[in-house]
mmCIF file of C-alpha atoms and ligand atoms in Angstrom:
data_model
loop_
_atom_site.group_PDB
_atom_site.id
_atom_site.type_symbol
_atom_site.label_atom_id
_atom_site.label_comp_id
_atom_site.label_asym_id
_atom_site.label_seq_id
_atom_site.Cartn_x
_atom_site.Cartn_y
_atom_site.Cartn_z
ATOM 1 C CA MET A 1 131.733 121.124 90.339
ATOM 2 C CA PRO A 2 128.459 119.372 89.580
ATOM 3 C CA LEU A 3 125.287 121.048 90.801
ATOM 4 C CA PRO A 4 122.311 119.291 92.330
ATOM 5 C CA PRO A 5 119.924 117.996 89.666
ATOM 6 C CA ALA A 6 116.702 119.911 89.131
ATOM 7 C CA GLY A 7 113.831 118.292 90.933
ATOM 8 C CA GLY A 8 116.184 116.106 92.975
ATOM 9 C CA GLY A 9 114.228 114.111 95.500
ATOM 10 C CA PRO A 10 114.549 114.687 99.216
ATOM 11 C CA ASN A 11 117.632 112.488 99.391
ATOM 12 C CA ALA A 12 119.273 113.493 96.129
ATOM 13 C CA THR A 13 122.890 114.657 96.295
ATOM 14 C CA PRO A 14 124.768 116.822 93.813
ATOM 15 C CA THR A 15 125.716 113.663 91.955
ATOM 16 C CA GLY A 16 122.202 112.262 92.079
ATOM 17 C CA ALA A 17 123.299 109.394 94.310
ATOM 18 C CA PRO A 18 121.376 108.604 97.487
ATOM 19 C CA ALA A 19 122.561 110.886 100.269
ATOM 20 C CA THR A 20 124.018 108.296 102.584
ATOM 21 C CA VAL A 21 127.563 107.933 103.790
ATOM 22 C CA ALA A 22 129.472 104.906 104.921
ATOM 23 C CA MET A 23 128.918 105.738 108.586
ATOM 24 C CA GLY A 24 125.200 105.298 108.038
ATOM 25 C CA GLY A 25 123.628 108.709 108.627
ATOM 26 C CA PRO A 26 122.104 110.768 105.846
ATOM 27 C CA VAL A 27 124.110 113.768 104.605
ATOM 28 C CA PRO A 28 122.628 116.905 106.204
ATOM 29 C CA LEU A 29 120.953 119.319 103.823
ATOM 30 C CA VAL A 30 122.764 122.169 105.557
ATOM 31 C CA GLU A 31 126.058 122.006 107.373
ATOM 32 C CA PHE A 32 128.037 124.847 108.960
ATOM 33 C CA VAL A 33 131.557 123.879 109.979
ATOM 34 C CA ASP A 34 133.285 126.421 112.241
ATOM 35 C CA VAL A 35 131.571 129.335 110.507
ATOM 36 C CA THR A 36 132.633 132.832 111.480
ATOM 37 C CA ARG A 37 131.378 135.954 109.715
ATOM 38 C CA ALA A 38 133.352 139.049 110.509
ATOM 39 C CA PHE A 39 132.505 142.508 109.199
ATOM 40 C CA PRO A 40 135.701 144.525 108.989
ATOM 41 C CA GLY A 41 135.521 147.692 111.028
ATOM 42 C CA PRO A 42 136.850 149.418 112.695
ATOM 43 C CA PRO A 43 135.680 148.142 114.972
ATOM 44 C CA GLU A 44 135.404 144.664 113.494
ATOM 45 C CA VAL A 45 132.127 142.926 114.310
ATOM 46 C CA GLN A 46 131.983 139.150 114.492
ATOM 47 C CA ALA A 47 128.326 138.623 113.656
ATOM 48 C CA LEU A 48 128.750 134.824 113.768
ATOM 49 C CA LYS A 49 131.405 133.105 115.866
ATOM 50 C CA ASP A 50 132.534 129.576 115.201
ATOM 51 C CA VAL A 51 129.088 128.185 114.442
ATOM 52 C CA ASN A 52 128.686 124.445 113.899
ATOM 53 C CA LEU A 53 125.258 123.342 112.794
ATOM 54 C CA ALA A 54 123.650 120.553 110.817
ATOM 55 C CA ILE A 55 120.096 120.688 109.492
ATOM 56 C CA GLY A 56 118.671 117.507 108.040
ATOM 57 C CA GLN A 57 116.212 117.063 105.211
ATOM 58 C CA GLY A 58 112.744 117.740 106.554
ATOM 59 C CA ASP A 59 113.850 119.487 109.751
ATOM 60 C CA TYR A 60 111.775 122.395 111.048
ATOM 61 C CA VAL A 61 114.156 124.706 112.871
ATOM 62 C CA SER A 62 113.519 127.971 114.681
ATOM 63 C CA ILE A 63 116.287 130.470 115.363
ATOM 64 C CA VAL A 64 115.634 132.935 118.156
ATOM 65 C CA GLY A 65 117.816 135.737 119.402
ATOM 66 C CA PRO A 66 117.734 139.429 120.279
ATOM 67 C CA SER A 67 118.277 142.199 117.760
ATOM 68 C CA GLY A 68 121.874 142.291 116.564
ATOM 69 C CA SER A 69 122.641 138.723 117.636
ATOM 70 C CA GLY A 70 123.444 137.504 114.100
ATOM 71 C CA LYS A 71 120.144 136.035 112.883
ATOM 72 C CA SER A 72 120.018 137.796 109.522
ATOM 73 C CA THR A 73 123.721 137.167 108.978
ATOM 74 C CA MET A 74 123.019 133.472 109.493
ATOM 75 C CA LEU A 75 120.069 133.522 107.108
ATOM 76 C CA ASN A 76 122.055 135.378 104.452
ATOM 77 C CA ILE A 77 124.767 132.746 104.565
ATOM 78 C CA LEU A 78 122.230 129.905 104.555
ATOM 79 C CA GLY A 79 120.606 131.507 101.502
ATOM 80 C CA LEU A 80 123.905 131.941 99.630
ATOM 81 C CA LEU A 81 123.485 135.708 99.755
ATOM 82 C CA ASP A 82 126.654 136.028 101.819
ATOM 83 C CA ARG A 83 129.703 133.895 102.566
ATOM 84 C CA PRO A 84 131.468 132.891 105.770
ATOM 85 C CA SER A 85 134.705 134.757 106.473
ATOM 86 C CA VAL A 86 136.076 131.558 108.009
ATOM 87 C CA GLY A 87 134.747 127.993 107.902
ATOM 88 C CA GLN A 88 132.583 126.061 105.506
ATOM 89 C CA TYR A 89 128.985 126.010 104.431
ATOM 90 C CA ARG A 90 127.970 122.739 102.795
ATOM 91 C CA LEU A 91 124.591 122.592 101.105
ATOM 92 C CA ALA A 92 123.282 119.194 99.993
ATOM 93 C CA GLY A 93 126.822 117.899 100.487
ATOM 94 C CA ALA A 94 128.410 120.502 98.179
ATOM 95 C CA HIS A 95 131.082 122.915 99.400
ATOM 96 C CA THR A 96 129.480 126.243 98.574
ATOM 97 C CA GLY A 97 132.799 128.055 98.984
ATOM 98 C CA ASP A 98 133.962 126.409 95.753
ATOM 99 C CA LEU A 99 131.068 127.810 93.714
ATOM 100 C CA THR A 100 131.233 130.871 91.473
ATOM 101 C CA GLU A 101 128.628 133.606 91.919
ATOM 102 C CA ASP A 102 126.708 132.264 88.907
ATOM 103 C CA GLU A 103 126.711 128.765 90.343
ATOM 104 C CA ARG A 104 125.561 130.108 93.695
ATOM 105 C CA ALA A 105 122.691 131.945 92.002
ATOM 106 C CA ALA A 106 121.714 128.760 90.175
ATOM 107 C CA VAL A 107 121.801 126.665 93.357
ATOM 108 C CA ARG A 108 119.854 129.353 95.205
ATOM 109 C CA ALA A 109 117.157 129.433 92.518
ATOM 110 C CA ARG A 110 116.822 125.664 92.530
ATOM 111 C CA LEU A 111 117.091 124.767 96.203
ATOM 112 C CA ILE A 112 116.129 127.769 98.314
ATOM 113 C CA GLY A 113 112.980 129.817 98.873
ATOM 114 C CA PHE A 114 112.877 133.012 100.934
ATOM 115 C CA VAL A 115 110.117 134.667 102.948
ATOM 116 C CA PHE A 116 110.777 138.069 104.524
ATOM 117 C CA GLN A 117 109.033 140.129 107.184
ATOM 118 C CA SER A 118 108.055 142.856 104.734
ATOM 119 C CA PHE A 119 106.959 140.473 101.949
ATOM 120 C CA HIS A 120 109.173 142.036 99.211
ATOM 121 C CA LEU A 121 106.521 141.744 96.510
ATOM 122 C CA MET A 122 106.614 143.694 93.257
ATOM 123 C CA GLN A 123 103.996 146.352 94.037
ATOM 124 C CA HIS A 124 102.981 147.104 90.453
ATOM 125 C CA ARG A 125 102.643 143.506 89.321
ATOM 126 C CA SER A 126 99.717 141.209 89.852
ATOM 127 C CA VAL A 127 99.682 138.384 92.352
ATOM 128 C CA LEU A 128 100.118 135.912 89.474
ATOM 129 C CA ASP A 129 103.079 137.855 87.996
ATOM 130 C CA ASN A 130 104.776 137.927 91.394
ATOM 131 C CA VAL A 131 104.581 134.156 91.634
ATOM 132 C CA LEU A 132 105.668 133.642 88.000
ATOM 133 C CA MET A 133 108.751 135.808 88.551
ATOM 134 C CA PRO A 134 111.178 133.228 90.023
ATOM 135 C CA MET A 135 110.621 130.964 87.011
ATOM 136 C CA LEU A 136 111.120 133.648 84.336
ATOM 137 C CA TYR A 137 114.675 132.660 83.475
ATOM 138 C CA SER A 138 114.420 129.056 84.603
ATOM 139 C CA GLY A 139 113.998 127.553 81.148
ATOM 140 C CA VAL A 140 110.603 126.169 82.157
ATOM 141 C CA PRO A 141 108.162 126.579 79.224
ATOM 142 C CA ARG A 142 105.561 129.310 79.630
ATOM 143 C CA ALA A 143 102.540 127.029 79.927
ATOM 144 C CA GLU A 144 104.299 124.985 82.593
ATOM 145 C CA ARG A 145 105.277 128.147 84.481
ATOM 146 C CA GLU A 146 101.662 129.253 84.487
ATOM 147 C CA SER A 147 100.341 125.950 85.714
ATOM 148 C CA ARG A 148 102.944 125.816 88.501
ATOM 149 C CA ALA A 149 102.148 129.376 89.595
ATOM 150 C CA LEU A 150 98.430 128.641 89.599
ATOM 151 C CA ALA A 151 99.019 125.499 91.654
ATOM 152 C CA ALA A 152 101.189 127.416 94.169
ATOM 153 C CA LEU A 153 98.512 130.092 94.539
ATOM 154 C CA GLU A 154 95.824 127.464 94.912
ATOM 155 C CA ARG A 155 97.881 125.885 97.644
ATOM 156 C CA VAL A 156 98.044 129.127 99.645
ATOM 157 C CA GLY A 157 94.333 129.745 99.101
ATOM 158 C CA LEU A 158 94.648 132.723 96.743
ATOM 159 C CA SER A 159 93.229 131.421 93.460
ATOM 160 C CA HIS A 160 90.601 134.170 93.671
ATOM 161 C CA ARG A 161 93.204 136.966 93.786
ATOM 162 C CA LEU A 162 95.296 136.270 90.659
ATOM 163 C CA GLY A 163 94.907 139.684 89.015
ATOM 164 C CA PHE A 164 95.040 141.744 92.205
ATOM 165 C CA LEU A 165 97.886 144.100 93.041
ATOM 166 C CA PRO A 166 99.665 143.474 96.363
ATOM 167 C CA SER A 167 98.534 146.876 97.689
ATOM 168 C CA THR A 168 94.914 145.709 97.556
ATOM 169 C CA LEU A 169 95.591 142.645 99.708
ATOM 170 C CA SER A 170 95.696 142.206 103.479
ATOM 171 C CA GLY A 171 99.035 141.573 105.170
ATOM 172 C CA GLY A 172 98.239 137.903 105.607
ATOM 173 C CA GLU A 173 97.328 137.570 101.922
ATOM 174 C CA ARG A 174 100.547 139.333 100.896
ATOM 175 C CA GLN A 175 102.600 136.950 102.966
ATOM 176 C CA ARG A 176 100.745 134.010 101.411
ATOM 177 C CA VAL A 177 101.667 135.358 97.958
ATOM 178 C CA ALA A 178 105.269 135.529 99.146
ATOM 179 C CA VAL A 179 105.064 131.922 100.342
ATOM 180 C CA ALA A 180 103.648 130.844 96.958
ATOM 181 C CA ARG A 181 106.524 132.656 95.249
ATOM 182 C CA ALA A 182 109.027 131.013 97.596
ATOM 183 C CA VAL A 183 107.853 127.469 96.869
ATOM 184 C CA VAL A 184 106.834 127.705 93.203
ATOM 185 C CA SER A 185 110.186 126.418 91.960
ATOM 186 C CA GLY A 186 110.077 123.410 94.280
ATOM 187 C CA PRO A 187 112.892 124.334 96.695
ATOM 188 C CA GLN A 188 114.211 121.976 99.361
ATOM 189 C CA LEU A 189 114.941 124.687 101.927
ATOM 190 C CA LEU A 190 112.610 127.502 102.963
ATOM 191 C CA LEU A 191 114.242 130.383 104.861
ATOM 192 C CA ALA A 192 111.962 132.809 106.669
ATOM 193 C CA ASP A 193 113.182 135.971 108.444
ATOM 194 C CA GLU A 194 110.537 137.185 110.929
ATOM 195 C CA PRO A 195 107.765 135.992 108.571
ATOM 196 C CA THR A 196 104.988 137.015 110.943
ATOM 197 C CA GLY A 197 106.621 140.231 112.163
ATOM 198 C CA ASN A 198 104.130 142.416 110.286
ATOM 199 C CA LEU A 199 101.057 140.271 110.898
ATOM 200 C CA ASP A 200 98.441 140.137 113.608
ATOM 201 C CA GLN A 201 97.938 136.994 115.614
ATOM 202 C CA ALA A 202 95.188 135.496 113.462
ATOM 203 C CA THR A 203 97.014 135.956 110.161
ATOM 204 C CA SER A 204 100.289 134.815 111.754
ATOM 205 C CA GLY A 205 98.474 131.606 112.570
ATOM 206 C CA GLU A 206 97.435 131.175 108.930
ATOM 207 C CA VAL A 207 100.992 131.617 107.698
ATOM 208 C CA LEU A 208 102.350 129.200 110.305
ATOM 209 C CA ALA A 209 99.693 126.645 109.400
ATOM 210 C CA LEU A 210 100.818 126.954 105.800
ATOM 211 C CA PHE A 211 104.446 126.432 106.815
ATOM 212 C CA GLU A 212 103.406 123.332 108.714
ATOM 213 C CA GLU A 213 101.648 121.909 105.660
ATOM 214 C CA LEU A 214 104.774 122.509 103.583
ATOM 215 C CA HIS A 215 106.875 120.891 106.275
ATOM 216 C CA ALA A 216 104.548 117.869 106.310
ATOM 217 C CA ASP A 217 105.225 117.565 102.580
ATOM 218 C CA GLY A 218 108.960 117.294 103.240
ATOM 219 C CA LEU A 219 110.175 120.884 102.911
ATOM 220 C CA THR A 220 113.022 121.835 105.278
ATOM 221 C CA LEU A 221 112.144 125.005 107.183
ATOM 222 C CA VAL A 222 114.319 127.540 108.997
ATOM 223 C CA VAL A 223 112.289 130.271 110.695
ATOM 224 C CA ILE A 224 113.911 133.253 112.365
ATOM 225 C CA THR A 225 111.736 134.909 114.945
ATOM 226 C CA HIS A 226 111.920 136.827 118.191
ATOM 227 C CA ASP A 227 108.520 135.389 119.168
ATOM 228 C CA THR A 228 109.046 132.389 121.425
ATOM 229 C CA ALA A 229 105.481 131.125 120.847
ATOM 230 C CA ILE A 230 106.193 130.893 117.119
ATOM 231 C CA ALA A 231 109.592 129.340 117.758
ATOM 232 C CA GLN A 232 108.015 126.615 119.879
ATOM 233 C CA ARG A 233 106.061 125.335 116.884
ATOM 234 C CA ALA A 234 109.297 124.215 115.242
ATOM 235 C CA SER A 235 110.746 120.806 116.057
ATOM 236 C CA ARG A 236 114.264 122.119 116.729
ATOM 237 C CA HIS A 237 115.030 125.278 118.668
ATOM 238 C CA ILE A 238 118.268 127.167 118.186
ATOM 239 C CA ARG A 239 119.183 130.241 120.200
ATOM 240 C CA ILE A 240 121.676 132.756 118.988
ATOM 241 C CA LEU A 241 123.341 135.221 121.287
ATOM 242 C CA ASP A 242 126.146 137.550 120.288
ATOM 243 C CA GLY A 243 126.987 135.391 117.259
ATOM 244 C CA ARG A 244 127.078 132.081 119.095
ATOM 245 C CA CYS A 245 124.479 129.347 118.609
ATOM 246 C CA SER A 246 123.159 126.833 121.078
ATOM 247 C CA GLU A 247 120.371 124.332 120.737
ATOM 248 C CA ALA A 248 117.716 123.594 123.323
ATOM 249 C CA ALA A 249 117.092 119.907 123.970
HETATM 250 P P1 ADP B 301 119.970 140.294 113.752
HETATM 251 O O1 ADP B 301 119.373 139.882 112.452
HETATM 252 O O2 ADP B 301 119.990 139.216 114.783
HETATM 253 O O3 ADP B 301 119.310 141.534 114.301
HETATM 254 P P2 ADP B 301 122.361 140.836 112.199
HETATM 255 O O4 ADP B 301 122.770 139.498 111.700
HETATM 256 O O5 ADP B 301 121.672 141.727 111.242
HETATM 257 O O6 ADP B 301 121.499 140.671 113.532
HETATM 258 O O7 ADP B 301 123.645 141.594 112.745
HETATM 259 C C1 ADP B 301 124.563 140.997 113.664
HETATM 260 C C2 ADP B 301 125.686 141.976 113.963
HETATM 261 O O8 ADP B 301 126.457 142.198 112.794
HETATM 262 C C3 ADP B 301 125.215 143.341 114.413
HETATM 263 O O9 ADP B 301 126.126 143.810 115.367
HETATM 264 C C4 ADP B 301 125.264 144.157 113.142
HETATM 265 O O10 ADP B 301 125.471 145.509 113.438
HETATM 266 C C5 ADP B 301 126.460 143.561 112.443
HETATM 267 N N1 ADP B 301 126.338 143.655 110.971
HETATM 268 C C6 ADP B 301 125.399 143.061 110.200
HETATM 269 N N2 ADP B 301 125.590 143.342 108.904
HETATM 270 C C7 ADP B 301 126.684 144.151 108.845
HETATM 271 C C8 ADP B 301 127.409 144.778 107.793
HETATM 272 N N3 ADP B 301 127.044 144.645 106.507
HETATM 273 N N4 ADP B 301 128.477 145.543 108.131
HETATM 274 C C9 ADP B 301 128.865 145.674 109.410
HETATM 275 N N5 ADP B 301 128.242 145.111 110.446
HETATM 276 C C10 ADP B 301 127.162 144.351 110.183
HETATM 277 MG MG1 MG B 302 117.716 140.640 111.410
#
């Protein structure tokens, strides 16, 4: 099946056509239809139960729930790192269940950026190398890769740390490197799993401010957090409890 074009605009579909349907609404960027994720036991655990969810282009969504409620399972499916056991996940209108692993990796690289609680940086590589990494096998020429990485690092305010190793940076700076790495390829969807979980309040604020700038530029954001103050900054608030989702008005 055709994959979304590189650099597709905010309303691009896998075919490149404007993402509108006859009924008038835009096609959601993300759509879960009756998604269940069961881990075979025994005992079997249903980490997600019959979840229906649509996230539009440019939405800023928080997902809050206690430990073990299914948040990471949800993020893994959203990020094409895992698949539903039952139901469908449509991304930019495409049925992801029809994709091969290679196609999923290609879609992931093009459309999705990840930010994790513990940063997941390469410890023995410079800040610049960490941000260059997602583009290594992208076919983008070297000079272009460099200029994109420099622009991403400029954007997160780290142009003065290019040659530094992650271990010499503060937690807030490390997370900003991770954000630069997540957005350097121009994704449409940014997935963050407890992105401020290892940060103090001041640096959490910096990272959230950065997210809000990216959101203002049209990036779709899904932020998992157990911190209700952080969740409130999103424009949509989803709660997850024992694998079931509900949305606050
Ligand atoms: P959260 O991120 O909200 O803490 P998870 O999505 O990690 O929760 O887990 C939801 C439930 O699914 C938990 O009961 C967890 O033990 C179970 N679970 C998650 N991953 C696996 C797995 N690979 N195998 C078996 N059970 C799992
Ligand atoms: Mg988790």
